[in-house]
Coordinates of C-alpha atoms and ligand atoms in Angstrom, one line a residue:
M20 CA 0.0 0.0 0.0
I21 CA 2.9 2.3 0.8
D22 CA 4.1 1.7 -2.8
K23 CA 0.7 2.6 -4.1
I24 CA 0.7 5.8 -2.1
N25 CA 4.2 6.7 -3.4
S26 CA 3.3 6.1 -6.9
I27 CA 0.2 8.3 -6.6
K28 CA 2.4 11.0 -5.1
N29 CA 5.0 10.8 -7.9
G30 CA 2.3 10.9 -10.5
A31 CA 0.6 13.9 -8.9
L32 CA 3.7 15.9 -8.5
N33 CA 4.8 15.1 -12.0
S34 CA 1.6 16.2 -13.6
I35 CA 1.1 19.2 -11.4
E36 CA 4.5 20.4 -12.4
K37 CA 3.5 20.1 -16.1
A38 CA 0.1 21.8 -15.7
G39 CA -0.2 24.7 -18.2
S40 CA -3.3 26.5 -16.9
L41 CA -5.5 27.0 -13.9
D42 CA -8.1 24.8 -15.5
D43 CA -5.7 21.9 -15.9
L44 CA -4.7 22.4 -12.3
E45 CA -8.3 22.2 -11.1
N46 CA -8.8 18.9 -13.0
L47 CA -5.7 17.5 -11.4
K48 CA -6.9 18.5 -8.0
I49 CA -10.1 16.5 -8.6
K50 CA -8.1 13.6 -10.0
Y51 CA -5.7 13.3 -7.2
L52 CA -7.5 14.6 -4.1
G53 CA -11.2 14.6 -5.1
R54 CA -13.8 12.6 -3.3
K55 CA -13.7 9.8 -5.8
S56 CA -9.9 9.7 -6.3
E57 CA -7.8 6.7 -5.7
F58 CA -6.0 8.5 -2.9
T59 CA -9.3 9.3 -1.0
N60 CA -10.3 5.6 -1.4
I61 CA -7.0 4.6 0.3
L62 CA -7.7 7.0 3.1
K63 CA -11.1 5.6 3.6
S64 CA -9.8 2.0 3.7
L65 CA -7.3 2.8 6.4
K66 CA -9.7 2.0 9.1
D67 CA -9.9 -1.7 8.0
L68 CA -6.1 -2.2 8.3
P69 CA -4.6 -3.9 11.3
E70 CA -3.5 -1.5 14.0
E71 CA 0.2 -1.6 13.4
Q72 CA -0.1 -1.1 9.7
R73 CA -2.7 1.6 10.1
R74 CA -0.3 3.8 11.9
T75 CA 2.5 3.7 9.4
V76 CA 0.3 3.9 6.4
G77 CA -1.7 6.7 8.0
Q78 CA 1.4 8.8 8.6
Q79 CA 2.6 8.2 5.1
S80 CA -0.8 9.2 3.7
N81 CA -1.0 12.4 5.7
A82 CA 2.5 13.4 4.6
T83 CA 1.7 12.7 1.0
K84 CA -1.5 14.6 1.1
K85 CA 0.3 17.6 2.6
A86 CA 3.1 17.4 0.0
I87 CA 0.6 17.3 -2.9
E88 CA -1.4 20.2 -1.5
D89 CA 1.7 22.3 -1.1
V90 CA 2.8 21.7 -4.7
F91 CA -0.8 22.6 -5.8
M92 CA -0.7 25.9 -4.0
Q93 CA 2.7 26.7 -5.3
K94 CA 1.7 26.0 -8.9
E95 CA -1.5 27.8 -8.5
Q96 CA 0.3 31.0 -7.5
E97 CA 2.7 30.6 -10.3
L98 CA -0.1 30.2 -12.9
K99 CA -2.1 33.1 -11.5
A100 CA 0.9 35.4 -11.7
K101 CA 1.4 34.3 -15.3
S102 CA -2.2 34.8 -16.3
F103 CA -2.3 38.5 -15.1
D104 CA -3.7 40.4 -18.1
F105 CA -1.8 43.6 -18.3
A106 CA -3.8 44.9 -21.2
A107 CA -7.0 44.6 -19.3
E108 CA -5.6 45.9 -16.1
K109 CA -3.9 49.0 -17.4
I110 CA -4.9 52.3 -15.8
D111 CA -6.5 55.1 -17.9
V112 CA -4.9 58.2 -16.4
T113 CA -7.2 60.4 -18.5
M114 CA -10.3 59.1 -16.9
P115 CA -12.1 61.8 -14.8
A116 CA -11.6 61.3 -11.0
K117 CA -14.5 60.4 -8.7
K118 CA -16.0 63.6 -7.4
M119 CA -15.2 64.1 -3.7
R120 CA -17.7 65.9 -1.5
R121 CA -15.9 68.5 0.5
G122 CA -17.3 70.0 3.7
H123 CA -17.1 73.8 4.2
L124 CA -17.6 76.4 6.8
H125 CA -21.2 77.3 7.6
M126 CA -22.3 80.5 5.8
L127 CA -22.7 82.3 9.1
T128 CA -19.1 81.4 10.1
Q129 CA -17.9 82.7 6.7
V130 CA -19.8 85.9 7.3
R131 CA -18.4 86.2 10.8
N132 CA -14.9 85.7 9.5
E133 CA -15.4 88.3 6.8
I134 CA -16.7 90.8 9.4
E135 CA -13.7 90.1 11.7
D136 CA -11.3 90.6 8.8
I137 CA -12.7 94.0 7.9
F138 CA -12.6 95.2 11.5
T139 CA -9.1 93.9 12.0
S140 CA -8.0 96.0 9.0
M141 CA -9.5 99.0 10.8
G142 CA -7.6 98.3 14.0
F143 CA -10.3 96.6 16.0
E144 CA -9.7 93.6 18.2
T145 CA -12.1 90.7 18.3
V146 CA -13.3 89.8 21.8
E147 CA -15.6 87.1 23.0
G148 CA -17.9 86.8 25.9
P149 CA -19.8 83.9 27.5
E150 CA -23.2 82.8 26.3
I151 CA -24.3 82.4 29.9
E152 CA -24.1 85.7 31.5
T153 CA -24.9 87.3 34.9
E154 CA -27.8 89.6 35.2
F155 CA -25.3 92.3 36.1
Y156 CA -23.4 92.3 32.8
N157 CA -26.4 91.6 30.6
F158 CA -28.6 94.3 32.1
D159 CA -27.7 96.2 35.3
A160 CA -24.3 97.4 34.1
L161 CA -25.9 98.6 30.9
N162 CA -28.0 101.2 32.7
M163 CA -31.0 98.8 32.9
P164 CA -31.8 98.4 36.6
K165 CA -34.1 95.6 37.7
D166 CA -37.4 97.5 37.3
H167 CA -36.4 99.1 34.1
P168 CA -39.2 98.9 31.5
A169 CA -36.7 98.4 28.6
R170 CA -36.0 94.9 29.9
D171 CA -39.3 93.9 28.6
M172 CA -37.9 94.5 25.1
Q173 CA -35.8 91.4 25.5
D174 CA -37.6 88.4 26.7
T175 CA -35.0 86.4 28.5
F176 CA -34.2 82.7 29.2
W177 CA -33.3 82.7 32.9
L178 CA -31.3 79.8 34.3
K179 CA -32.4 78.0 37.5
T180 CA -28.9 78.0 38.8
E181 CA -27.3 81.2 40.2
K182 CA -23.8 82.5 40.5
G183 CA -23.5 83.5 44.2
K184 CA -26.5 85.7 44.6
E185 CA -26.5 86.7 40.9
R186 CA -29.2 85.5 38.5
L187 CA -27.8 83.9 35.3
A188 CA -29.3 84.1 31.9
L189 CA -28.5 83.2 28.3
R190 CA -27.2 86.5 27.1
T191 CA -29.8 88.5 25.2
Q192 CA -27.3 90.8 23.6
T193 CA -23.6 91.0 22.9
S194 CA -23.6 94.4 24.7
A195 CA -23.2 92.2 27.8
A196 CA -19.5 92.1 26.9
Q197 CA -19.0 95.9 27.0
V198 CA -18.6 96.5 30.8
K199 CA -16.8 93.2 31.3
Y200 CA -14.2 94.3 28.8
M201 CA -13.9 97.9 30.0
E202 CA -13.4 96.8 33.6
K203 CA -10.1 95.2 32.5
H204 CA -9.0 97.7 29.8
E205 CA -8.4 101.4 29.7
P206 CA -9.3 103.5 26.7
P207 CA -8.5 104.1 23.9
L208 CA -10.0 100.8 22.9
R209 CA -11.7 99.4 19.8
I210 CA -13.4 96.0 19.9
I211 CA -16.0 94.0 18.1
V212 CA -17.8 91.1 19.9
P213 CA -19.4 88.6 17.6
G214 CA -21.4 85.9 19.3
K215 CA -24.6 84.0 19.9
C216 CA -27.6 85.6 21.7
F217 CA -30.9 84.2 22.9
R218 CA -34.4 85.5 23.4
R219 CA -37.5 83.8 24.5
E220 CA -39.5 84.8 21.4
A221 CA -41.9 83.2 19.0
T222 CA -40.0 82.6 15.7
D223 CA -41.0 83.6 12.2
S224 CA -39.1 84.2 9.0
T225 CA -37.2 87.1 10.4
H226 CA -37.0 86.2 14.1
E227 CA -35.2 83.4 15.9
H228 CA -34.8 82.6 19.5
T229 CA -31.1 81.9 18.8
F230 CA -29.2 84.4 16.7
Y231 CA -25.8 86.1 16.3
Q232 CA -25.0 89.7 16.9
F233 CA -21.8 91.6 16.6
E234 CA -21.2 94.4 18.9
A235 CA -18.8 97.2 18.2
L236 CA -17.4 99.4 20.9
M237 CA -14.9 102.2 20.4
V238 CA -13.9 104.4 23.4
G239 CA -11.5 107.4 23.6
E240 CA -11.4 111.0 24.7
D241 CA -13.0 112.5 21.6
I242 CA -15.1 109.9 19.9
N243 CA -18.2 111.3 18.2
V244 CA -21.2 110.4 16.1
G245 CA -19.2 111.3 12.9
N246 CA -16.8 108.4 13.8
L247 CA -19.7 106.1 14.2
K248 CA -21.1 107.0 10.8
Y249 CA -17.8 106.8 9.0
I250 CA -16.7 103.5 10.5
A251 CA -20.0 101.9 9.8
Q252 CA -20.1 103.2 6.2
E253 CA -16.6 101.9 5.6
F254 CA -17.5 98.5 7.0
F255 CA -20.8 98.1 5.0
S256 CA -19.1 99.3 1.8
K257 CA -16.4 96.7 2.2
F258 CA -18.9 94.0 3.3
F259 CA -21.3 94.5 0.4
K260 CA -18.5 95.4 -2.0
K261 CA -20.3 98.5 -3.2
D262 CA -20.8 102.1 -2.0
I263 CA -23.2 102.1 0.9
K264 CA -24.7 105.2 2.6
V265 CA -25.8 105.1 6.2
R266 CA -28.6 106.9 8.0
L267 CA -29.2 107.4 11.7
R268 CA -32.7 107.9 13.1
P269 CA -33.3 108.9 16.8
S270 CA -34.2 106.0 19.0
Y271 CA -33.8 104.9 22.6
F272 CA -31.5 102.4 24.3
P273 CA -30.7 102.7 28.0
F274 CA -27.0 102.2 27.4
T275 CA -26.5 104.9 24.8
E276 CA -27.2 108.6 24.7
P277 CA -28.0 109.7 22.1
S278 CA -29.3 106.4 20.6
F279 CA -30.1 105.6 17.0
E280 CA -31.7 103.2 14.7
F281 CA -29.2 102.5 12.0
D282 CA -30.2 102.2 8.3
I283 CA -28.1 101.5 5.2
S284 CA -29.0 102.4 1.6
C285 CA -30.7 99.4 0.0
T286 CA -28.1 96.9 -1.2
V287 CA -30.3 95.9 -4.1
C288 CA -31.4 99.3 -5.6
G289 CA -28.9 101.6 -4.0
G290 CA -31.7 103.8 -2.6
K291 CA -34.0 104.3 -5.6
G292 CA -36.7 102.0 -4.1
C293 CA -37.4 98.4 -5.0
S294 CA -39.2 95.4 -3.5
A295 CA -36.3 94.4 -1.3
C296 CA -36.6 97.7 0.6
R297 CA -40.3 98.0 0.1
N298 CA -39.7 101.2 -1.8
A299 CA -38.1 102.9 1.1
G300 CA -34.6 103.0 -0.4
W301 CA -33.2 102.1 3.1
L302 CA -32.8 98.9 5.1
E303 CA -32.9 98.7 8.9
I304 CA -29.8 97.2 10.4
G305 CA -29.9 97.6 14.1
G306 CA -29.3 99.8 17.1
A307 CA -26.4 102.1 17.7
G308 CA -25.4 105.2 19.8
M309 CA -22.9 107.0 21.9
V310 CA -22.1 105.1 25.1
N311 CA -24.2 106.4 28.1
Q312 CA -21.9 107.7 30.8
N313 CA -23.6 105.5 33.4
V314 CA -22.2 102.5 31.5
F315 CA -18.7 104.0 31.9
I316 CA -19.4 104.5 35.6
A317 CA -20.3 100.8 35.9
A318 CA -17.0 99.9 34.2
G319 CA -15.1 102.0 36.8
Y320 CA -14.3 105.0 34.5
K321 CA -14.8 108.6 35.7
R322 CA -17.9 110.4 34.4
N323 CA -17.2 112.4 31.3
A324 CA -13.6 111.3 31.0
Y325 CA -14.4 109.4 27.8
Q326 CA -16.8 109.1 25.0
G327 CA -17.6 106.0 23.0
L328 CA -19.6 104.7 20.1
A329 CA -21.3 101.4 20.1
W330 CA -23.7 99.3 18.1
G331 CA -25.2 95.8 18.1
F332 CA -26.1 94.5 14.6
G333 CA -27.7 91.1 13.8
L334 CA -25.3 88.9 11.8
E335 CA -28.0 86.8 10.2
R336 CA -29.7 90.0 8.9
L337 CA -26.5 91.0 7.1
A338 CA -26.0 87.5 5.8
M339 CA -29.6 87.5 4.6
M340 CA -29.1 90.7 2.7
K341 CA -25.8 89.7 1.2
Y342 CA -26.9 86.2 0.1
K343 CA -30.5 86.9 -0.5
V344 CA -31.9 84.5 2.1
T345 CA -35.5 85.2 3.1
E346 CA -35.9 82.7 6.0
I347 CA -33.8 83.2 9.1
R348 CA -34.7 79.8 10.5
L349 CA -32.7 78.1 7.8
F350 CA -29.4 79.2 9.4
H351 CA -29.7 77.1 12.5
G352 CA -31.8 74.3 10.9
S353 CA -29.8 71.5 9.6
D354 CA -31.2 71.3 6.1
L355 CA -28.2 70.3 4.0
R356 CA -29.8 71.6 0.9
F357 CA -29.5 75.1 2.3
I358 CA -26.1 74.6 3.9
K359 CA -24.5 73.3 0.8
Q360 CA -25.5 76.2 -1.3
F361 CA -23.1 78.7 0.3
Ligands
LIG415 N1 -28.1 95.5 22.3 C1 -29.1 96.1 21.5 C2 -30.1 95.0 21.2 O1 -29.8 93.9 21.2 C3 -28.5 96.6 20.3 C4 -27.6 97.8 20.5 C5 -28.2 99.1 20.4 C6 -26.3 97.6 20.9 C7 -27.4 100.2 20.6 C8 -25.5 98.7 21.1 C9 -26.1 100.0 21.0 O2 -24.2 98.6 21.4 O3 -25.3 101.1 21.2 O4 -31.2 95.3 20.9

């Protein structure tokens, strides 16, 4: 039986060596190791052999099987390497690449960066304040004592936790950063404060409970309304990349005196009147004014030692004008169809 096994082995190794293709090799595999092969029959009959013989023949068969399998594998690799079809596998370097989807900054972030760049070029520093603020900085320090009716203009999200004895709120305005900054810095100073604000309001296409403002504050010994107009005009002309005129209308804010509503000439028609400005020629931008001396007192400055200009503009509002968006809620919604457009 050992002879038989050896002759199968020699036959197998011989013919495997000569196999010219993967198909040939497959057939040889069936012939030599297949279920109906002579070798498999021998393996099956092992159990009928006497004990002594079974061991030697068994060992011999296993070694043979392993030897044949090894040669098969070797040959298979050899044939596969040979059958590699270079013509079919060649790479067409002129084929257009697969389009990759790239993420990008949210439009509001782009607008914020743009605003910061323009103000940096005018010598302003960008400052940030916390979104959770004490009642003092958000209201009291801005000349809005607890019973001041102007507080009702800004419905507030109050927090249940307090800081010491101070009530905490989600800041309703970036003006909250004014006194905080002035406590630590002496004039002359020029800052903008971009950031998120919150108000407990019903939403519609132009109002959101969460929105961005950017505050400007410039303080020195002889700052005046002319500076306010000029800086704003420079900023808006750069931001909209066209000549923009500005207009101030009398208004009221506790933290400024005098206070103004701030308008710019319509960015669509330039002031002639169109549907975007409802024929007014002007677009309302936000509040501005000359810093009330009481705010300086809260910051620890001497009364009448300085004068300052300030404003708080809505960032979404500017973005909406620039990119012709008519629904403010799209900014903080997560609709990718909107986000991808800009
Ligand atoms: N904080 C005001 C608001 O949110 C806007 C504002 C008005 C800010 C006048 C100012 C300012 O700095 O001078 O309604």
